[in-house]
Tab-separated table of C-alpha atoms and ligand atoms in Angstrom:
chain	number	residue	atom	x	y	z
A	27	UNK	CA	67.906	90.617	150.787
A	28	UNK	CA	67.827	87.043	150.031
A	29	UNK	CA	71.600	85.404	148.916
A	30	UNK	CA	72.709	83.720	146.233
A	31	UNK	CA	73.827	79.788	146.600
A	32	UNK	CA	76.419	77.855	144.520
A	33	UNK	CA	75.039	74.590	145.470
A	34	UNK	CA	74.075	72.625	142.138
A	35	UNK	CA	70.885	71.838	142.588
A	36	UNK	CA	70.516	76.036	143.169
A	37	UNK	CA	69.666	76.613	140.014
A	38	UNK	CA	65.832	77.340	139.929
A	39	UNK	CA	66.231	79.427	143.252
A	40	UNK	CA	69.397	81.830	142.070
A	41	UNK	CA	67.188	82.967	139.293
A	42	UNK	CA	64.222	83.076	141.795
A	43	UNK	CA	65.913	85.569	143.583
A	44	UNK	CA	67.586	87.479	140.923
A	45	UNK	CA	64.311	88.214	139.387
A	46	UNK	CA	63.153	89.011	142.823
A	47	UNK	CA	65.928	91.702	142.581
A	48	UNK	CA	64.533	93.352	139.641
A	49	UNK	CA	60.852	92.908	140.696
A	50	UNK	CA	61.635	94.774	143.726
A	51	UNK	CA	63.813	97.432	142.603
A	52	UNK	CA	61.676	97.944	139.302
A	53	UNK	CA	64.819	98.611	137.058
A	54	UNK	CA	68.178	97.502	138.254
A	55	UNK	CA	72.002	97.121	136.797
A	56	UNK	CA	73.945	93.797	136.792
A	57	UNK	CA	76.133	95.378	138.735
A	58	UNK	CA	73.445	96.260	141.372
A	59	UNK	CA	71.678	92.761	141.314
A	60	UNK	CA	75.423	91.115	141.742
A	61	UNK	CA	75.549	93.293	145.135
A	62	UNK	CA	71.958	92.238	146.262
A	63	UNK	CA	72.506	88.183	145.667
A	64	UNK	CA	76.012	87.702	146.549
A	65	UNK	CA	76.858	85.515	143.154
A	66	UNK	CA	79.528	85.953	141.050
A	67	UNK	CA	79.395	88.633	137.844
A	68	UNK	CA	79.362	85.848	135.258
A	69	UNK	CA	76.794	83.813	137.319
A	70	UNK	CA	74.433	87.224	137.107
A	71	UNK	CA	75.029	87.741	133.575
A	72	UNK	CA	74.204	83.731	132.650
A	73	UNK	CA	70.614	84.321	134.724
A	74	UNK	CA	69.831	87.573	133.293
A	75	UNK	CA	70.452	86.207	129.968
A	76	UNK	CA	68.903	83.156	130.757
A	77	UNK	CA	65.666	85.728	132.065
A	78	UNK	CA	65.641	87.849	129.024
A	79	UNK	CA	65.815	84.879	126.535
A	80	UNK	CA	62.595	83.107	128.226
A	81	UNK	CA	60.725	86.411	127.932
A	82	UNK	CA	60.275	87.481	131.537
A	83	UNK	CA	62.766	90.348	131.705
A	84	UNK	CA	63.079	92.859	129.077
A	85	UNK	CA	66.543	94.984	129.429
A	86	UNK	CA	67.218	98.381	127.831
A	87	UNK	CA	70.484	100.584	127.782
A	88	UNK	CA	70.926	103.136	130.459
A	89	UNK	CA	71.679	107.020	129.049
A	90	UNK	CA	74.860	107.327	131.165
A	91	UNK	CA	77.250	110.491	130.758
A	92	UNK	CA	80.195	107.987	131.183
A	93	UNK	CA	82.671	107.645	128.433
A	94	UNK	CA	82.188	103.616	127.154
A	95	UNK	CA	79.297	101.552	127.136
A	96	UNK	CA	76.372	103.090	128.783
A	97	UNK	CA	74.980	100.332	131.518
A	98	UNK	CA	72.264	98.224	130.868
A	99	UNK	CA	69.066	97.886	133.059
A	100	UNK	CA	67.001	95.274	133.766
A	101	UNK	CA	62.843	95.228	134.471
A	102	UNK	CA	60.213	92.577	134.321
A	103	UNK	CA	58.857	92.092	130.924
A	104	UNK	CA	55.232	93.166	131.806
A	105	UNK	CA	53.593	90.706	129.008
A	106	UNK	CA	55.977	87.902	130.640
A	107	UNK	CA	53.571	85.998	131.917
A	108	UNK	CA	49.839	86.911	133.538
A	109	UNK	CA	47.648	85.387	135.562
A	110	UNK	CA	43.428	85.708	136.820
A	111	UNK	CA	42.437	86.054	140.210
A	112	UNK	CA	39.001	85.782	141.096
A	113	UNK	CA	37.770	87.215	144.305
A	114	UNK	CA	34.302	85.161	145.869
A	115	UNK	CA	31.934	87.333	147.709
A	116	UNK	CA	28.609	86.034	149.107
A	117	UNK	CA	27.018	88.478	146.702
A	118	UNK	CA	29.085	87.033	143.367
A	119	UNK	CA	32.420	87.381	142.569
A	120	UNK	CA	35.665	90.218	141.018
A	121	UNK	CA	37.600	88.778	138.682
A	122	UNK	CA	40.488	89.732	136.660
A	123	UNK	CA	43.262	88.738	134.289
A	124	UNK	CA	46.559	90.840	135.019
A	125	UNK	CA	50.064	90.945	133.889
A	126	UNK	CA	53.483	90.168	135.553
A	127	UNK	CA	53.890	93.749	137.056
A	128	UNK	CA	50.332	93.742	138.277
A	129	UNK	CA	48.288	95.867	135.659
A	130	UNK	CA	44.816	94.731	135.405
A	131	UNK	CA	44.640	93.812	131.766
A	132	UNK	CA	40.570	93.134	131.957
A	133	UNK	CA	38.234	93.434	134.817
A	134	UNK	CA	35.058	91.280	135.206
A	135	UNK	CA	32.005	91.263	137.533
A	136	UNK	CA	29.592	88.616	138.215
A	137	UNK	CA	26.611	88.409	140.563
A	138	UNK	CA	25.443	84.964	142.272
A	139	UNK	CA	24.640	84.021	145.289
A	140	UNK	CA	27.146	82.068	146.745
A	141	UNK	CA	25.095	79.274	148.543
A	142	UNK	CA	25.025	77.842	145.511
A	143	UNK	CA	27.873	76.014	144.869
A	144	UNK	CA	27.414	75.020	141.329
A	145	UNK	CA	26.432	78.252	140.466
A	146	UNK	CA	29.465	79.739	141.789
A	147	UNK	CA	31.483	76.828	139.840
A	148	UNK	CA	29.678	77.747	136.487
A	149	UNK	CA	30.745	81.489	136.876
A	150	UNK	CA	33.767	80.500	137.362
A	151	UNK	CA	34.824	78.936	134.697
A	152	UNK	CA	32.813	81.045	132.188
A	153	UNK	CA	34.815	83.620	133.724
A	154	UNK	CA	38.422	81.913	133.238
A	155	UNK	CA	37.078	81.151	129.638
A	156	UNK	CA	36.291	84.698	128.768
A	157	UNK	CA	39.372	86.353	130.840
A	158	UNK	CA	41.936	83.592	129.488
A	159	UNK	CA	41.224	84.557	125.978
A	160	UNK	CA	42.921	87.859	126.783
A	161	UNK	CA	45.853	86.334	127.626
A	162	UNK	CA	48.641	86.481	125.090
A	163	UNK	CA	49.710	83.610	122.965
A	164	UNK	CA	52.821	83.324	124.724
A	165	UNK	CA	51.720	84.535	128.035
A	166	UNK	CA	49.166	81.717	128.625
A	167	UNK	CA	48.011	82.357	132.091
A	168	UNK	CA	50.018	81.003	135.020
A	169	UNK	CA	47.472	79.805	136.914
A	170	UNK	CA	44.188	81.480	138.750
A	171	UNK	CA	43.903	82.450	142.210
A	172	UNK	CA	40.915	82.405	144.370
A	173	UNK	CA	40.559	84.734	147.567
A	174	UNK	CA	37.313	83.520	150.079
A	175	UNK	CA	36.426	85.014	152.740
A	176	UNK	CA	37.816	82.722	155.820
A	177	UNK	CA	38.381	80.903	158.204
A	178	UNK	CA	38.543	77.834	156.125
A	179	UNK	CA	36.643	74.827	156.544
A	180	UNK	CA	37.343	72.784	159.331
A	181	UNK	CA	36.902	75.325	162.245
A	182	UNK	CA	33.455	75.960	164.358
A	183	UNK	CA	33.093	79.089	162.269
A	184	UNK	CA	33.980	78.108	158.970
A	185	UNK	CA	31.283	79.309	156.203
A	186	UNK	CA	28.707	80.624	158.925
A	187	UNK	CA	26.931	83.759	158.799
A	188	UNK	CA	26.298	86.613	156.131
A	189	UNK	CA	30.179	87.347	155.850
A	190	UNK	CA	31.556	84.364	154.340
A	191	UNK	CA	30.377	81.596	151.609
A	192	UNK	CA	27.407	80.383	153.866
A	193	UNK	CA	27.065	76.870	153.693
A	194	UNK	CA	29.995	75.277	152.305
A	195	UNK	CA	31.502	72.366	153.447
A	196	UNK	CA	34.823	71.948	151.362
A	197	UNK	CA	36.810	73.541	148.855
A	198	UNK	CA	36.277	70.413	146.290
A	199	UNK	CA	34.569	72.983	143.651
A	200	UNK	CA	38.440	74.382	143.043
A	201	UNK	CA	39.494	70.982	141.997
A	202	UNK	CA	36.715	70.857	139.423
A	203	UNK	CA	37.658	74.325	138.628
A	204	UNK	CA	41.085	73.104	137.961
A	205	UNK	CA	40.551	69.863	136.040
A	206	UNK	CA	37.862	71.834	133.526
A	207	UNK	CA	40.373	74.927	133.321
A	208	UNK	CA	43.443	72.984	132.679
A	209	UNK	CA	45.145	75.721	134.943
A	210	UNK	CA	46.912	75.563	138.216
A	211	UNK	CA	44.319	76.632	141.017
A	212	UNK	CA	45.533	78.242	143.893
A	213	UNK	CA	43.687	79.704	146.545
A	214	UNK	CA	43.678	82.016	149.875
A	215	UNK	CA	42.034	83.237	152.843
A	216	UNK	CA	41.529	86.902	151.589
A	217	UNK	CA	43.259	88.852	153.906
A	218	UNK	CA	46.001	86.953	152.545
A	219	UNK	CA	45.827	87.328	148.500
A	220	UNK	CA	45.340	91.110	149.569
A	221	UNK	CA	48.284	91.703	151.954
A	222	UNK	CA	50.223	89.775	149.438
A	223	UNK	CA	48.753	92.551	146.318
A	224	UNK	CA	49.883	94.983	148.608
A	225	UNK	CA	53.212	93.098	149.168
A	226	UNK	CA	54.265	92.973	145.692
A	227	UNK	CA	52.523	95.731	144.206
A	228	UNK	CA	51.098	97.934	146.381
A	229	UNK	CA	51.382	100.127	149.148
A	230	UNK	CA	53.906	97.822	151.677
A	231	UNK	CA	56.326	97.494	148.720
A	232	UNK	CA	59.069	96.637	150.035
A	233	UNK	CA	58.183	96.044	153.979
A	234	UNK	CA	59.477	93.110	155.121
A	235	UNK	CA	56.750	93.623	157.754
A	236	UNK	CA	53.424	94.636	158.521
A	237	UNK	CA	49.593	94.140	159.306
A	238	UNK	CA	47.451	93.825	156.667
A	239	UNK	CA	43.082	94.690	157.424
A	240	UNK	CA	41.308	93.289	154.897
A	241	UNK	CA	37.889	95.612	155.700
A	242	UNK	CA	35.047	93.958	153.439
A	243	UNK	CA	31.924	92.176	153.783
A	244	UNK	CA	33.873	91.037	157.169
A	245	UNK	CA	36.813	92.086	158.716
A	246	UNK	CA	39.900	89.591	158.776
A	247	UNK	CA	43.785	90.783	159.247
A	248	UNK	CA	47.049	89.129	157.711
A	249	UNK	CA	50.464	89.119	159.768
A	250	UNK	CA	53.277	89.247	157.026
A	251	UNK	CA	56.495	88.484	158.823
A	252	UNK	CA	59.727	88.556	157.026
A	253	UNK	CA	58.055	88.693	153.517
A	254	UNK	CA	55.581	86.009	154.083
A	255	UNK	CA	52.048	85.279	155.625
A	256	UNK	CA	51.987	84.298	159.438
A	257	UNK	CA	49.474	81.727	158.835
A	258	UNK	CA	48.925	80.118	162.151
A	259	UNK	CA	48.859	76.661	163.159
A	260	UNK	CA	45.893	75.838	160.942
A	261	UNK	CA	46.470	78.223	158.459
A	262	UNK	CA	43.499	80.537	160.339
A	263	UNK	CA	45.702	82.847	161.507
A	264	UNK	CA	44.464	86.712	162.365
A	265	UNK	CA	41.111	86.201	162.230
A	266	UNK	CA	40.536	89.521	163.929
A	267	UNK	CA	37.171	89.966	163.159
A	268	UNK	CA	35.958	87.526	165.604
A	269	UNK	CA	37.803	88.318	168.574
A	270	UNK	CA	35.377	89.858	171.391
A	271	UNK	CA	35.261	93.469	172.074
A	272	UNK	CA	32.496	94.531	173.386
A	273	UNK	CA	30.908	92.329	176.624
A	274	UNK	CA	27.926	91.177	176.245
A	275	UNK	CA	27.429	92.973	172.448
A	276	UNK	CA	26.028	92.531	169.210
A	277	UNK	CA	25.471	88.846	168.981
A	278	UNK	CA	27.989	87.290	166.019
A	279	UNK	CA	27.039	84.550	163.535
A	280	UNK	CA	30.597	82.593	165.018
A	281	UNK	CA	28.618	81.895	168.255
A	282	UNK	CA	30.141	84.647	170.474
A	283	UNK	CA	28.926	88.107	171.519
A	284	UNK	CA	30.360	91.770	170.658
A	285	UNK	CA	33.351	90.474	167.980
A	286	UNK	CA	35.139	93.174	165.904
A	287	UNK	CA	33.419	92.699	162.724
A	288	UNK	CA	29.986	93.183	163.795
A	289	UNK	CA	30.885	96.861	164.638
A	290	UNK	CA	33.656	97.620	161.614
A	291	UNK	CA	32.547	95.959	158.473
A	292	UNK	CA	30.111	96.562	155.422
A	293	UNK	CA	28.284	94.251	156.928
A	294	UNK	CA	27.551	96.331	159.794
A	295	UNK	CA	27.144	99.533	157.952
A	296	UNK	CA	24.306	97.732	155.801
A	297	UNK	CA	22.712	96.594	159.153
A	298	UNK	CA	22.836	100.345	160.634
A	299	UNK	CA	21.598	101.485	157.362
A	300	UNK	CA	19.012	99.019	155.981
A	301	UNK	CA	20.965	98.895	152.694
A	302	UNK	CA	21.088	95.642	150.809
A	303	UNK	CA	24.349	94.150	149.398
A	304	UNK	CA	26.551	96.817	149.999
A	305	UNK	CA	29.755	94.408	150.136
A	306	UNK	CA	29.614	94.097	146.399
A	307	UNK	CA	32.154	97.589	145.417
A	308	UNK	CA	30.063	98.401	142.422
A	309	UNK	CA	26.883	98.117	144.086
A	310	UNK	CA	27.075	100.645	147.348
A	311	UNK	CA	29.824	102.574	146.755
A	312	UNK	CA	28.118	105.142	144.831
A	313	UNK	CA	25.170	105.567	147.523
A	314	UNK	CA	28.104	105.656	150.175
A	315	UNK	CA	29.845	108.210	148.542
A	316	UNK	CA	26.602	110.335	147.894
A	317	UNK	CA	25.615	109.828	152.059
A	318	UNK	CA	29.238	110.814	152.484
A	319	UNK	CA	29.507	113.966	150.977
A	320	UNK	CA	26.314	114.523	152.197
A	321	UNK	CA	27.694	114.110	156.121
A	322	UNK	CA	24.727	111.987	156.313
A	323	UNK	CA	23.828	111.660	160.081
A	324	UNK	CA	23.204	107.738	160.601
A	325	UNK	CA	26.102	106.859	158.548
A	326	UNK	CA	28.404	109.340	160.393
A	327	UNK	CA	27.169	108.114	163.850
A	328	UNK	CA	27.904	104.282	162.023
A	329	UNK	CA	30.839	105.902	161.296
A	330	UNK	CA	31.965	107.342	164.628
A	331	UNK	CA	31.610	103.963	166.901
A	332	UNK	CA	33.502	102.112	164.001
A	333	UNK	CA	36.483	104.361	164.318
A	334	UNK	CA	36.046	104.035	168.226
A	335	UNK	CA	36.341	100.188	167.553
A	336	UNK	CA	39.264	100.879	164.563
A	337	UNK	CA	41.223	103.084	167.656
A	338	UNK	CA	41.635	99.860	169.449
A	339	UNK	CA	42.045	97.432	167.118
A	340	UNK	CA	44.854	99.609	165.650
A	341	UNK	CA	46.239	99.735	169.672
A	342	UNK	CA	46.177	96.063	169.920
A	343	UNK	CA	47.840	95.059	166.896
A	344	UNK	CA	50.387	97.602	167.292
A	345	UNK	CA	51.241	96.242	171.079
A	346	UNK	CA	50.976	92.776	170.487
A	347	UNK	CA	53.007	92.684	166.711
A	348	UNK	CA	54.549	96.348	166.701
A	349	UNK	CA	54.381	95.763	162.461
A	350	UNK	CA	56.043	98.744	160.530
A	351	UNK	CA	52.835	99.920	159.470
A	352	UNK	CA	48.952	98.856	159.057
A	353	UNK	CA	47.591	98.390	155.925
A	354	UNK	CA	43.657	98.798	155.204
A	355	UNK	CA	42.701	97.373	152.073
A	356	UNK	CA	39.425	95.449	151.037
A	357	UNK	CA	36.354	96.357	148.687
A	358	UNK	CA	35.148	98.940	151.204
A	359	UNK	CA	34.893	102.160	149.143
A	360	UNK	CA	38.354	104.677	149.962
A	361	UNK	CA	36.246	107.577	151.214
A	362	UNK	CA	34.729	105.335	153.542
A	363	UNK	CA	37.652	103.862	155.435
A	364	UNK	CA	39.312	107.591	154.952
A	365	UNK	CA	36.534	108.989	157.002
A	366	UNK	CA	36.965	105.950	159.518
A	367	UNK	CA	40.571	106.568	159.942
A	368	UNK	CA	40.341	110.053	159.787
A	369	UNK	CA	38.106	109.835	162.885
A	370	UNK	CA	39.823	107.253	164.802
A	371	UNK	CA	42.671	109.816	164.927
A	372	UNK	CA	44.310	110.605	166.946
A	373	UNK	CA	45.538	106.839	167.688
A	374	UNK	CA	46.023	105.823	171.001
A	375	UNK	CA	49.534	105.676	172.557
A	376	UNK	CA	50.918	101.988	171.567
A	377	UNK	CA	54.999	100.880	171.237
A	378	UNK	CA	54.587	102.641	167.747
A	379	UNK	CA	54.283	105.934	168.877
A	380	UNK	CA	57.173	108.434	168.989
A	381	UNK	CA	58.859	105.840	166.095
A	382	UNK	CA	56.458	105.667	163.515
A	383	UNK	CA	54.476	109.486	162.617
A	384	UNK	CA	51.009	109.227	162.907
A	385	UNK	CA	50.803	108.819	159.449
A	386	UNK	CA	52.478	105.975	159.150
A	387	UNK	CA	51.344	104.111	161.610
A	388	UNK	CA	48.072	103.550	159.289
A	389	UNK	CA	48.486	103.760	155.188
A	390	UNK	CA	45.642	102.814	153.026
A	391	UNK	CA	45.690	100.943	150.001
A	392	UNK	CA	46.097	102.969	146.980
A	393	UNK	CA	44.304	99.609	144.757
A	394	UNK	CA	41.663	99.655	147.323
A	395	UNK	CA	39.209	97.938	144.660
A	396	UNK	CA	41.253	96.374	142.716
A	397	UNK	CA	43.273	94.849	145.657
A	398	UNK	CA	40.690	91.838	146.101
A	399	UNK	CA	41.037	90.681	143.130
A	400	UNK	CA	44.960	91.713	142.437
A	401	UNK	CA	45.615	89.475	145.741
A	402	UNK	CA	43.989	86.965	144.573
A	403	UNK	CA	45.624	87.039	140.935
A	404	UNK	CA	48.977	87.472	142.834
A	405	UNK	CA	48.600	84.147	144.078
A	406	UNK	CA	50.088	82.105	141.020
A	407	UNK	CA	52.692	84.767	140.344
A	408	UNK	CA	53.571	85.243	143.894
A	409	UNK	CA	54.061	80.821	143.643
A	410	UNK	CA	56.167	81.131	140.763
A	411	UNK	CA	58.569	84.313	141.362
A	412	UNK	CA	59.037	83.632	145.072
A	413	UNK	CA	62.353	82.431	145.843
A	414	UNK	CA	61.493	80.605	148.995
A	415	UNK	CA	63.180	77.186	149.974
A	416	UNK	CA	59.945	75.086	150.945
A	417	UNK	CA	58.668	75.973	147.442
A	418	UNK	CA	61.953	74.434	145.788
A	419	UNK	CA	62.470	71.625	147.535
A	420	UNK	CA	59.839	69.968	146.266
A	421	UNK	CA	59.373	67.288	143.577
A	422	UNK	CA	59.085	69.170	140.121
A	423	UNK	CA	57.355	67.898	136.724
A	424	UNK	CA	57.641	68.802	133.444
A	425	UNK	CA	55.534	72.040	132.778
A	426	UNK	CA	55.104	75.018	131.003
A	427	UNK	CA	58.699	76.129	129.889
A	428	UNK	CA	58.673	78.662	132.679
A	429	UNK	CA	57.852	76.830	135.480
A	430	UNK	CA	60.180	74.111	134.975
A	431	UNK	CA	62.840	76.712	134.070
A	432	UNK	CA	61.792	78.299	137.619
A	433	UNK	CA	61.407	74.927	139.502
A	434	UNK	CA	57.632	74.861	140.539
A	435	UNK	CA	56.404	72.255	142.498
A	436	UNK	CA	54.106	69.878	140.711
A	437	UNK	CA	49.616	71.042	141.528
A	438	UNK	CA	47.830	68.127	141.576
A	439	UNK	CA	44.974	69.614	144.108
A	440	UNK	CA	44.362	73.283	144.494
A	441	UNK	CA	46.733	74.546	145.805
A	442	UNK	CA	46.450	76.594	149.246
A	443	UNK	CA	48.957	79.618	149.962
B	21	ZN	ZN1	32.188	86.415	165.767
């Protein structure tokens, strides 16, 4: 649990990590908060006021069979603030607006194809247009949050091949994004935005560690160490679809033969199926389903060398990074990465057997559509509740009332996570 400092210039983090508190704990005392952050009873009560005055906690009085006043518990005031996250495919793009505790407010869909750069742009913002006018008047949105499909650009395998935004060069379309929005732009590697969804609202709630498998159109994996993103030393960390597992195998778009993703990924599946644009959830997932249920043959035998490939994978992360658990999330359809799991049991031996149970050695996402796009509308939120140092110590402007109250650091370019 992160402490509580009485240096001056603490302000801005102290409430950081008060409302981290409650956002953690859901609904929490004073009393309980003032044991979690190490600061003094009145300092608590001047932040929680402080909190509940600028809208973003809401508290409500306890039923307590104790003689006196009952005690008074703090949550996050859902309608405190909201944000949009937009998830880019190479088929089009999720989108959606949600709210401070992570309810998805209003969904939207779009098709393009993403070689198209202005295209992608135009949807964009017609997108943030129609998804910002949801937003309350008090609750304009925080910012919006975009989650890609890595590596980023700058690598030999940046924006190659079917599984990521195929012919891009740059980013530059998120600045454009950002000066015609008016809104803070922030934006993430997938496997990021979605181990971060899970972080704050999903399934790892709570774990200070874990693996996060972002199973989609590709493959790609997120370290989160001590409540944050391992990110690497050019922010390409875990990149786990393109490591090399079978010699001399499929050939992959990256260059290389036999990588991960060209055996576990909807990519793959449409390839061993001959089914178009099945990385798009809305799309597929019905005819995956149906084949399913079905036990249809060439998508169980797709099925059965995937797991093979998911059985290591789960080996190798679990020897090298022993997280508490792995997390599969992504816009593959839940039956389908059930069934995968299911048949990749039981797991090989690894450092987490006889600690963890088999079952949770593996969880899977319980937002396993949604989490795309929650991870990448977690970005702005995740920016501005996050009590971390690095964040702080930067220069601040004046902004909207809550981000100055919270210390954010000034955006003048997106705004990578
Ligand atoms: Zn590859």
């Amino acid at each position: 649990m992160s402490r509580g400092t009485t240096q001056q210039s603490s302000a801005p983090y102290n409430r950081r990590i008060v409302l981290d508190v409650i956002r953690r704990q859901g609904s929490v005392s004073r009393k309980e908060i003032v044991d979690a952050v190490s600061l003094s009873p009145q300092t608590v009560a001047n932040i929680t006021h402080d909190l509940e005055s600028i809208g973003l906690i809401v508290s409500r009085r306890l039923k307590g069979e104790s003689r006196g006043q009952p005690p008074i518990a703090f949550e996050l005031n859902p309608n405190g603030g909201s944000s949009i996250g937009i998830s880019l495919w190479p088929g089009g793009a999720s989108a959606a607006l949600i709210n401070l505790v992570g309810d998805v407010v209003k969904r939207r869909e779009v098709e393009f194809d993403a070689r198209k750069q202005r295209q992608v742009l135009a949807s964009m913002l017609e997108v943030v247009t129609d998804l910002g006018a949801r937003a309350t008047a008090t609750a304009r949105p925080w910012g919006v949050g975009v989650a890609l499909p890595g590596p980023m650009a700058g690598t030999d395998i940046s924006f190659v091949g079917p599984t990521t935004l195929e012919g891009w060069t740059d980013l530059s379309i998120l600045d454009e994004l950002r000066d015609q929005t008016g809104l803070h732009v922030y934006y993430s590697v997938d496997s990021v935005a979605g181990a971060l969804g899970e972080a704050l609202f999903g399934v790892a709630k709570g774990l200070d560690n874990f693996f996060y498998l972002h199973f989609g159109a590709g493959l790609g994996g997120t370290l989160f160490v001590n409540r944050s993103p391992y990110k690497g030393a050019n922010s390409n960390a875990n990149e786990i679809g393109h490591i090399p597992v079978v010699p001399d195998g499929k050939p992959c778009y990256c260059g290389n033969r036999g990588c991960l993703e060209r055996y576990v990924s909807l990519h793959s599946l449409s390839e061993a199926l001959d089914l178009p644009v099945i990385d798009l959830p809305d799309h597929g997932k019905e005819t995956l389903e149906g084949m399913l249920a079905a036990n249809d043959s060439r998508l169980l035998a797709w099925c059965r060398q995937a797991a093979e490939h998911l059985r290591d994978a789960v080996c190798t992360i679990e020897n090298m990074l022993d997280p508490r658990t792995i997390v599969i999330g992504g816009s593959a359809p839940k039956a389908l990465v059930a069934r995968l799991v299911e048949l990749a049991r039981p797991l090989h031996k690894s450092v987490r057997g006889g600690i963890a149970q088999p079952s949770e050695r593996i969880l899977l996402s319980e937002r396993q559509e949604d989490s795309p796009i929650l991870g990448a509308a977690v970005l702005p939120i995740h920016e501005m509740l996050s009590p971390r140092f690095e964040v702080l110590l930067q220069d601040r402007r004046p902004d909207l009332q809550v981000a100055t109250f919270l210390g954010r650091k000034p955006n003048t370019r997106a705004g990578r996570l």
